[in-house]
Amino acid sequence: MLDHLTGNERVKSLFRKLLEAGRVPGAMLFTGEEGIGKKLFALELARALNCPNRQGVEGCGACPACKRTGKFNYPQSAEPADLEDIIWTDHPDVGMVVAPKRVLKVDQMRRIEREANYRPYEGKARVFLIEDADKLNEQSENALLKVLEEPPHTSHIVLLTSRPGMLLPTIHSRCQMIRFAPVSASEIEAHLLKNKIASAGEARMRARVARGSLGRAVSDEFESYVEMRAAMLKILQALAVTDDRIQLLRSAEELNDARHKDEYEARLDILEALIRDAWMLALNAPAAGVVNEDLLPELQKISARLDGARPAGWLSQIEELREQLIVNINRKSATDALFLTMAAAAPPLERKRFVPK
Ligand SMILES: [Zn+2]
């Protein structure tokens, strides 16, 4: 049932209209951020098309056909070659292709075309998902054009992407584009509470961290986010409270640790968010606007040592570093330099008061 999905009410009502009219397009392009529920919506559409026990125009969600529709049979190994086949669900008419490496291959598109030309085995429609369709290259896009143009009326091909701009105009013109909006923080919070995924305080925090993506709110990403944030908080404390240069250099080293290589940008984002929070508090803004609400006591301690100018300077220094990284300067030494510049920016307010006259 569509109502079991969180957010995107506009898409739900569009789907219902299409189902009622029996006019679900044969080629669709679902766009919207990662983890927003595009795949779940596509599977719900597949259920609505194939459920023998429909409730109105929607799948019942309870019959064997509906249940099997959500279960993908991923290959046992992570070998790229094993990912080149269609990954079928337990329903023989519903499958998906994913990029084995960075690119969706021509052969995969040919497989979809071949399978799309068969009549459904069990249900009334065959549904094929193409995950991360932005990973199509020109050749694989061209291999897909024919079946997108004239899919057999019992087959539906759904391209999923967060980056529709990467696709050729010829793909766009053959697909009905369905835009998914970010899920609001309050919808995410309600979803986490309703499904008992998190306690009240944690649900609120997960919802804020998720930035519109339900997937992100429930993923391990949240745990790693909490870890990264604790590390970034240490930096801010070393800068504002303890003036601990050794800690700063240690943090710079950690930031450049090979294990955190892919998190560098994310960590900087988090550091910036913490700085912004401390800045707001230093300017006596209401605590309700603080993003990292659960860290309020720590942030208040930090903000007590700050004037408005220092955090503003930090933010622009971080932005400068980001610009420098684009031209490929050494990240390790740039990070060291950044933290030392940040530490030198201005002495904390409290110490200023003790300057002898
Ligand atoms: Zn059903």
GROMACS .gro file of C-alpha atoms and ligand atoms in nm:
model
  358
    1MET     CA    1   0.000   0.000   0.000
    2LEU     CA    2   0.128   0.344  -0.088
    3ASP     CA    3   0.024   0.475   0.251
    4HIS     CA    4   0.291   0.260   0.412
    5LEU     CA    5   0.552   0.477   0.246
    6THR     CA    6   0.663   0.796   0.413
    7GLY     CA    7   0.647   1.134   0.244
    8ASN     CA    8   0.592   1.234  -0.119
    9GLU     CA    9   0.213   1.249  -0.098
   10ARG     CA   10   0.204   1.419  -0.438
   11VAL     CA   11   0.372   1.119  -0.603
   12LYS     CA   12   0.133   0.883  -0.426
   13SER     CA   13  -0.171   1.061  -0.563
   14LEU     CA   14  -0.015   1.072  -0.909
   15PHE     CA   15   0.045   0.694  -0.894
   16ARG     CA   16  -0.314   0.633  -0.785
   17LYS     CA   17  -0.443   0.837  -1.078
   18LEU     CA   18  -0.220   0.652  -1.324
   19LEU     CA   19  -0.326   0.315  -1.181
   20GLU     CA   20  -0.695   0.406  -1.187
   21ALA     CA   21  -0.669   0.513  -1.547
   22GLY     CA   22  -0.461   0.205  -1.634
   23ARG     CA   23  -0.199   0.439  -1.777
   24VAL     CA   24   0.119   0.362  -1.587
   25PRO     CA   25   0.390   0.471  -1.834
   26GLY     CA   26   0.619   0.209  -1.983
   27ALA     CA   27   0.928   0.425  -1.928
   28MET     CA   28   0.972   0.634  -1.617
   29LEU     CA   29   1.253   0.836  -1.469
   30PHE     CA   30   1.237   0.872  -1.090
   31THR     CA   31   1.452   1.160  -0.971
   32GLY     CA   32   1.533   1.287  -0.623
   33GLU     CA   33   1.800   1.259  -0.359
   34GLU     CA   34   1.956   0.932  -0.246
   35GLY     CA   35   1.761   0.737   0.012
   36ILE     CA   36   1.439   0.925  -0.046
   37GLY     CA   37   1.237   0.612  -0.126
   38LYS     CA   38   1.243   0.601  -0.507
   39LYS     CA   39   1.302   0.227  -0.517
   40LEU     CA   40   1.033   0.156  -0.257
   41PHE     CA   41   0.784   0.358  -0.460
   42ALA     CA   42   0.878   0.165  -0.775
   43LEU     CA   43   0.825  -0.166  -0.593
   44GLU     CA   44   0.489  -0.043  -0.465
   45LEU     CA   45   0.393   0.032  -0.823
   46ALA     CA   46   0.500  -0.321  -0.921
   47ARG     CA   47   0.282  -0.461  -0.641
   48ALA     CA   48  -0.016  -0.254  -0.753
   49LEU     CA   49   0.027  -0.390  -1.106
   50ASN     CA   50   0.070  -0.754  -1.004
   51CYS     CA   51  -0.122  -0.812  -0.683
   52PRO     CA   52  -0.402  -1.071  -0.733
   53ASN     CA   53  -0.575  -0.925  -0.429
   54ARG     CA   54  -0.570  -0.553  -0.501
   55GLN     CA   55  -0.711  -0.309  -0.249
   56GLY     CA   56  -0.865  -0.045  -0.472
   57VAL     CA   57  -0.589   0.021  -0.722
   58GLU     CA   58  -0.306  -0.071  -0.485
   59GLY     CA   59  -0.123  -0.388  -0.395
   60CYS     CA   60  -0.248  -0.548  -0.073
   61GLY     CA   61   0.105  -0.578   0.066
   62ALA     CA   62   0.014  -0.902   0.242
   63CYS     CA   63  -0.028  -1.169  -0.029
   64PRO     CA   64   0.267  -1.386  -0.137
   65ALA     CA   65   0.303  -1.196  -0.465
   66CYS     CA   66   0.329  -0.861  -0.284
   67LYS     CA   67   0.575  -0.998  -0.030
   68ARG     CA   68   0.798  -1.162  -0.288
   69THR     CA   69   0.810  -0.838  -0.488
   70GLY     CA   70   1.033  -0.672  -0.230
   71LYS     CA   71   1.289  -0.951  -0.192
   72PHE     CA   72   1.588  -0.909  -0.422
   73ASN     CA   73   1.815  -1.205  -0.477
   74TYR     CA   74   2.149  -1.034  -0.468
   75PRO     CA   75   2.443  -1.247  -0.582
   76GLN     CA   76   2.641  -1.408  -0.302
   77SER     CA   77   2.970  -1.261  -0.413
   78ALA     CA   78   3.057  -0.897  -0.466
   79GLU     CA   79   3.240  -0.982  -0.789
   80PRO     CA   80   3.150  -0.722  -1.051
   81ALA     CA   81   3.089  -0.997  -1.308
   82ASP     CA   82   2.816  -1.147  -1.089
   83LEU     CA   83   2.636  -0.816  -1.079
   84GLU     CA   84   2.591  -0.802  -1.453
   85ASP     CA   85   2.280  -1.018  -1.458
   86ILE     CA   86   1.938  -0.889  -1.376
   87ILE     CA   87   1.890  -0.912  -1.001
   88TRP     CA   88   1.545  -1.068  -0.977
   89THR     CA   89   1.317  -1.041  -0.681
   90ASP     CA   90   1.135  -1.351  -0.559
   91HIS     CA   91   0.866  -1.236  -0.800
   92PRO     CA   92   0.962  -1.359  -1.148
   93ASP     CA   93   0.836  -1.041  -1.315
   94VAL     CA   94   1.023  -0.785  -1.108
   95GLY     CA   95   1.396  -0.727  -1.139
   96MET     CA   96   1.666  -0.466  -1.123
   97VAL     CA   97   2.006  -0.391  -1.269
   98VAL     CA   98   2.285  -0.214  -1.082
   99ALA     CA   99   2.621  -0.092  -1.207
  100PRO     CA  100   2.880  -0.371  -1.157
  101LYS     CA  101   3.147  -0.105  -1.116
  102ARG     CA  102   3.113   0.255  -1.214
  103VAL     CA  103   2.918   0.201  -1.534
  104LEU     CA  104   2.593   0.033  -1.631
  105LYS     CA  105   2.682  -0.188  -1.925
  106VAL     CA  106   2.540  -0.226  -2.273
  107ASP     CA  107   2.484  -0.599  -2.209
  108GLN     CA  108   2.273  -0.522  -1.907
  109MET     CA  109   2.049  -0.296  -2.114
  110ARG     CA  110   2.018  -0.569  -2.378
  111ARG     CA  111   1.911  -0.813  -2.107
  112ILE     CA  112   1.641  -0.573  -1.995
  113GLU     CA  113   1.524  -0.527  -2.349
  114ARG     CA  114   1.505  -0.902  -2.404
  115GLU     CA  115   1.323  -0.968  -2.078
  116ALA     CA  116   1.088  -0.674  -2.131
  117ASN     CA  117   0.974  -0.837  -2.452
  118TYR     CA  118   0.852  -1.149  -2.272
  119ARG     CA  119   0.501  -1.159  -2.142
  120PRO     CA  120   0.465  -1.164  -1.762
  121TYR     CA  121   0.516  -1.511  -1.611
  122GLU     CA  122   0.304  -1.470  -1.306
  123GLY     CA  123   0.149  -1.126  -1.275
  124LYS     CA  124   0.005  -0.877  -1.518
  125ALA     CA  125   0.319  -0.669  -1.570
  126ARG     CA  126   0.695  -0.694  -1.576
  127VAL     CA  127   0.881  -0.418  -1.394
  128PHE     CA  128   1.252  -0.346  -1.434
  129LEU     CA  129   1.442  -0.099  -1.220
  130ILE     CA  130   1.767   0.058  -1.330
  131GLU     CA  131   1.944   0.177  -1.019
  132ASP     CA  132   2.175   0.481  -1.038
  133ALA     CA  133   2.077   0.540  -1.397
  134ASP     CA  134   2.329   0.826  -1.406
  135LYS     CA  135   2.587   0.545  -1.441
  136LEU     CA  136   2.468   0.475  -1.793
  137ASN     CA  137   2.728   0.582  -2.044
  138GLU     CA  138   2.653   0.690  -2.397
  139GLN     CA  139   2.669   0.335  -2.536
  140SER     CA  140   2.445   0.183  -2.271
  141GLU     CA  141   2.204   0.475  -2.298
  142ASN     CA  142   2.179   0.417  -2.671
  143ALA     CA  143   2.126   0.045  -2.613
  144LEU     CA  144   1.829   0.134  -2.394
  145LEU     CA  145   1.664   0.387  -2.623
  146LYS     CA  146   1.469   0.141  -2.835
  147VAL     CA  147   1.294  -0.036  -2.551
  148LEU     CA  148   1.228   0.296  -2.377
  149GLU     CA  149   1.066   0.427  -2.688
  150GLU     CA  150   0.826   0.139  -2.737
  151PRO     CA  151   0.812  -0.084  -2.433
  152PRO     CA  152   0.565  -0.373  -2.470
  153HIS     CA  153   0.248  -0.264  -2.290
  154THR     CA  154   0.299  -0.523  -2.018
  155SER     CA  155   0.648  -0.400  -1.930
  156HIS     CA  156   0.758  -0.097  -1.730
  157ILE     CA  157   1.111   0.030  -1.705
  158VAL     CA  158   1.195   0.262  -1.418
  159LEU     CA  159   1.521   0.455  -1.415
  160LEU     CA  160   1.623   0.576  -1.071
  161THR     CA  161   1.868   0.858  -1.021
  162SER     CA  162   1.964   1.143  -0.796
  163ARG     CA  163   2.147   1.308  -1.086
  164PRO     CA  164   1.908   1.331  -1.382
  165GLY     CA  165   2.132   1.592  -1.543
  166MET     CA  166   2.383   1.317  -1.624
  167LEU     CA  167   2.141   1.149  -1.864
  168LEU     CA  168   2.114   1.223  -2.234
  169PRO     CA  169   1.821   1.436  -2.348
  170THR     CA  170   1.708   1.141  -2.561
  171ILE     CA  171   1.656   0.940  -2.241
  172HIS     CA  172   1.466   1.225  -2.078
  173SER     CA  173   1.240   1.268  -2.376
  174ARG     CA  174   1.140   0.900  -2.376
  175CYS     CA  175   1.064   0.876  -2.004
  176GLN     CA  176   0.792   1.021  -1.790
  177MET     CA  177   0.984   1.207  -1.522
  178ILE     CA  178   0.859   1.166  -1.165
  179ARG     CA  179   1.022   1.401  -0.915
  180PHE     CA  180   1.058   1.296  -0.553
  181ALA     CA  181   1.084   1.568  -0.293
  182PRO     CA  182   1.298   1.544   0.019
  183VAL     CA  183   1.102   1.401   0.309
  184SER     CA  184   1.049   1.663   0.579
  185ALA     CA  185   1.225   1.624   0.914
  186SER     CA  186   0.892   1.593   1.092
  187GLU     CA  187   0.775   1.317   0.854
  188ILE     CA  188   1.102   1.130   0.911
  189GLU     CA  189   1.075   1.172   1.286
  190ALA     CA  190   0.716   1.044   1.285
  191HIS     CA  191   0.820   0.746   1.071
  192LEU     CA  192   1.104   0.651   1.309
  193LEU     CA  193   0.873   0.673   1.609
  194LYS     CA  194   0.584   0.489   1.445
  195ASN     CA  195   0.808   0.200   1.343
  196LYS     CA  196   0.989   0.202   1.677
  197ILE     CA  197   1.323   0.252   1.505
  198ALA     CA  198   1.442   0.513   1.752
  199SER     CA  199   1.354   0.668   2.085
  200ALA     CA  200   1.204   1.017   2.086
  201GLY     CA  201   1.530   1.205   2.136
  202GLU     CA  202   1.722   0.995   1.887
  203ALA     CA  203   1.443   1.013   1.628
  204ARG     CA  204   1.459   1.390   1.638
  205MET     CA  205   1.833   1.386   1.589
  206ARG     CA  206   1.825   1.125   1.312
  207ALA     CA  207   1.555   1.326   1.135
  208ARG     CA  208   1.774   1.636   1.139
  209VAL     CA  209   2.083   1.453   1.026
  210ALA     CA  210   1.895   1.282   0.744
  211ARG     CA  211   1.855   1.599   0.535
  212GLY     CA  212   1.536   1.476   0.367
  213SER     CA  213   1.647   1.118   0.314
  214LEU     CA  214   1.465   0.845   0.502
  215GLY     CA  215   1.734   0.601   0.393
  216ARG     CA  216   1.999   0.809   0.561
  217ALA     CA  217   1.789   0.836   0.878
  218VAL     CA  218   1.776   0.460   0.925
  219SER     CA  219   2.118   0.363   0.790
  220ASP     CA  220   2.447   0.295   0.964
  221GLU     CA  221   2.540   0.631   0.827
  222PHE     CA  222   2.382   0.777   1.136
  223GLU     CA  223   2.617   0.587   1.368
  224SER     CA  224   2.920   0.691   1.171
  225TYR     CA  225   2.785   1.045   1.168
  226VAL     CA  226   2.770   1.047   1.549
  227GLU     CA  227   3.129   0.923   1.559
  228MET     CA  228   3.250   1.186   1.313
  229ARG     CA  229   3.067   1.456   1.500
  230ALA     CA  230   3.230   1.360   1.830
  231ALA     CA  231   3.571   1.392   1.660
  232MET     CA  232   3.483   1.733   1.515
  233LEU     CA  233   3.351   1.854   1.850
  234LYS     CA  234   3.694   1.781   1.998
  235ILE     CA  235   3.847   2.018   1.745
  236LEU     CA  236   3.610   2.294   1.839
  237GLN     CA  237   3.675   2.238   2.209
  238ALA     CA  238   4.052   2.246   2.150
  239LEU     CA  239   4.011   2.572   1.958
  240ALA     CA  240   3.776   2.755   2.189
  241VAL     CA  241   3.808   2.607   2.534
  242THR     CA  242   4.137   2.429   2.598
  243ASP     CA  243   4.356   2.591   2.333
  244ASP     CA  244   4.516   2.249   2.299
  245ARG     CA  245   4.746   2.260   1.993
  246ILE     CA  246   4.856   1.900   2.037
  247GLN     CA  247   4.491   1.789   2.017
  248LEU     CA  248   4.448   1.999   1.704
  249LEU     CA  249   4.741   1.836   1.528
  250ARG     CA  250   4.620   1.495   1.640
  251SER     CA  251   4.276   1.577   1.498
  252ALA     CA  252   4.432   1.696   1.173
  253GLU     CA  253   4.613   1.365   1.151
  254GLU     CA  254   4.295   1.171   1.220
  255LEU     CA  255   4.111   1.370   0.956
  256ASN     CA  256   4.374   1.266   0.702
  257ASP     CA  257   4.389   0.906   0.818
  258ALA     CA  258   4.351   0.671   0.522
  259ARG     CA  259   4.057   0.505   0.696
  260HIS     CA  260   3.865   0.833   0.684
  261LYS     CA  261   3.972   0.925   0.333
  262ASP     CA  262   3.622   0.933   0.189
  263GLU     CA  263   3.481   1.117   0.486
  264TYR     CA  264   3.703   1.422   0.467
  265GLU     CA  265   3.441   1.650   0.312
  266ALA     CA  266   3.163   1.515   0.533
  267ARG     CA  267   3.376   1.581   0.840
  268LEU     CA  268   3.438   1.938   0.732
  269ASP     CA  269   3.062   1.980   0.679
  270ILE     CA  270   3.000   1.861   1.033
  271LEU     CA  271   3.268   2.087   1.175
  272GLU     CA  272   3.107   2.381   0.996
  273ALA     CA  273   2.765   2.292   1.135
  274LEU     CA  274   2.907   2.280   1.488
  275ILE     CA  275   3.079   2.614   1.438
  276ARG     CA  276   2.756   2.767   1.313
  277ASP     CA  277   2.572   2.636   1.619
  278ALA     CA  278   2.833   2.776   1.857
  279TRP     CA  279   2.827   3.104   1.667
  280MET     CA  280   2.448   3.133   1.701
  281LEU     CA  281   2.472   3.068   2.072
  282ALA     CA  282   2.753   3.322   2.106
  283LEU     CA  283   2.521   3.577   1.946
  284ASN     CA  284   2.250   3.482   2.198
  285ALA     CA  285   2.022   3.331   1.935
  286PRO     CA  286   1.754   3.098   2.076
  287ALA     CA  287   1.881   2.747   2.145
  288ALA     CA  288   1.587   2.604   1.948
  289GLY     CA  289   1.762   2.690   1.622
  290VAL     CA  290   2.068   2.484   1.705
  291VAL     CA  291   2.116   2.189   1.470
  292ASN     CA  292   2.313   1.974   1.713
  293GLU     CA  293   2.056   2.017   1.984
  294ASP     CA  294   2.169   1.716   2.184
  295LEU     CA  295   2.512   1.875   2.228
  296LEU     CA  296   2.370   2.194   2.372
  297PRO     CA  297   2.565   2.187   2.704
  298GLU     CA  298   2.897   2.134   2.520
  299LEU     CA  299   2.813   2.398   2.262
  300GLN     CA  300   2.720   2.647   2.531
  301LYS     CA  301   3.056   2.598   2.698
  302ILE     CA  302   3.225   2.664   2.365
  303SER     CA  303   3.011   2.964   2.275
  304ALA     CA  304   3.083   3.125   2.613
  305ARG     CA  305   3.443   3.160   2.497
  306LEU     CA  306   3.361   3.308   2.158
  307ASP     CA  307   3.273   3.645   2.013
  308GLY     CA  308   3.091   3.667   1.680
  309ALA     CA  309   3.401   3.736   1.473
  310ARG     CA  310   3.599   3.425   1.552
  311PRO     CA  311   3.354   3.160   1.426
  312ALA     CA  312   3.290   3.371   1.115
  313GLY     CA  313   3.665   3.368   1.050
  314TRP     CA  314   3.680   2.990   1.100
  315LEU     CA  315   3.405   2.932   0.848
  316SER     CA  316   3.578   3.139   0.584
  317GLN     CA  317   3.910   2.966   0.656
  318ILE     CA  318   3.744   2.628   0.603
  319GLU     CA  319   3.592   2.753   0.278
  320GLU     CA  320   3.934   2.871   0.164
  321LEU     CA  321   4.074   2.528   0.234
  322ARG     CA  322   3.799   2.369   0.027
  323GLU     CA  323   3.885   2.597  -0.263
  324GLN     CA  324   4.253   2.509  -0.233
  325LEU     CA  325   4.172   2.139  -0.236
  326ILE     CA  326   4.003   2.177  -0.572
  327VAL     CA  327   4.341   2.270  -0.721
  328ASN     CA  328   4.492   1.966  -0.556
  329ILE     CA  329   4.722   2.100  -0.290
  330ASN     CA  330   4.851   1.854  -0.032
  331ARG     CA  331   4.557   1.784   0.194
  332LYS     CA  332   4.761   1.679   0.494
  333SER     CA  333   4.968   1.995   0.520
  334ALA     CA  334   4.669   2.211   0.427
  335THR     CA  335   4.470   2.063   0.716
  336ASP     CA  336   4.755   2.120   0.962
  337ALA     CA  337   4.783   2.477   0.841
  338LEU     CA  338   4.407   2.528   0.865
  339PHE     CA  339   4.387   2.422   1.229
  340LEU     CA  340   4.685   2.629   1.330
  341THR     CA  341   4.543   2.934   1.153
  342MET     CA  342   4.211   2.875   1.323
  343ALA     CA  343   4.384   2.848   1.660
  344ALA     CA  344   4.575   3.169   1.596
  345ALA     CA  345   4.274   3.363   1.471
  346ALA     CA  346   4.204   3.542   1.799
  347PRO     CA  347   4.244   3.462   2.166
  348PRO     CA  348   3.924   3.346   2.335
  349LEU     CA  349   3.727   3.623   2.504
  350GLU     CA  350   3.779   3.505   2.857
  351ARG     CA  351   4.150   3.525   2.834
  352LYS     CA  352   4.131   3.871   2.687
  353ARG     CA  353   3.995   3.994   3.015
  354PHE     CA  354   4.311   3.893   3.197
  355VAL     CA  355   4.546   4.087   2.974
  356PRO     CA  356   4.742   4.312   3.211
  357LYS     CA  357   4.699   4.682   3.160
  358ZN      ZN  358  -0.099  -0.844  -0.275
   0.00000   0.00000   0.00000
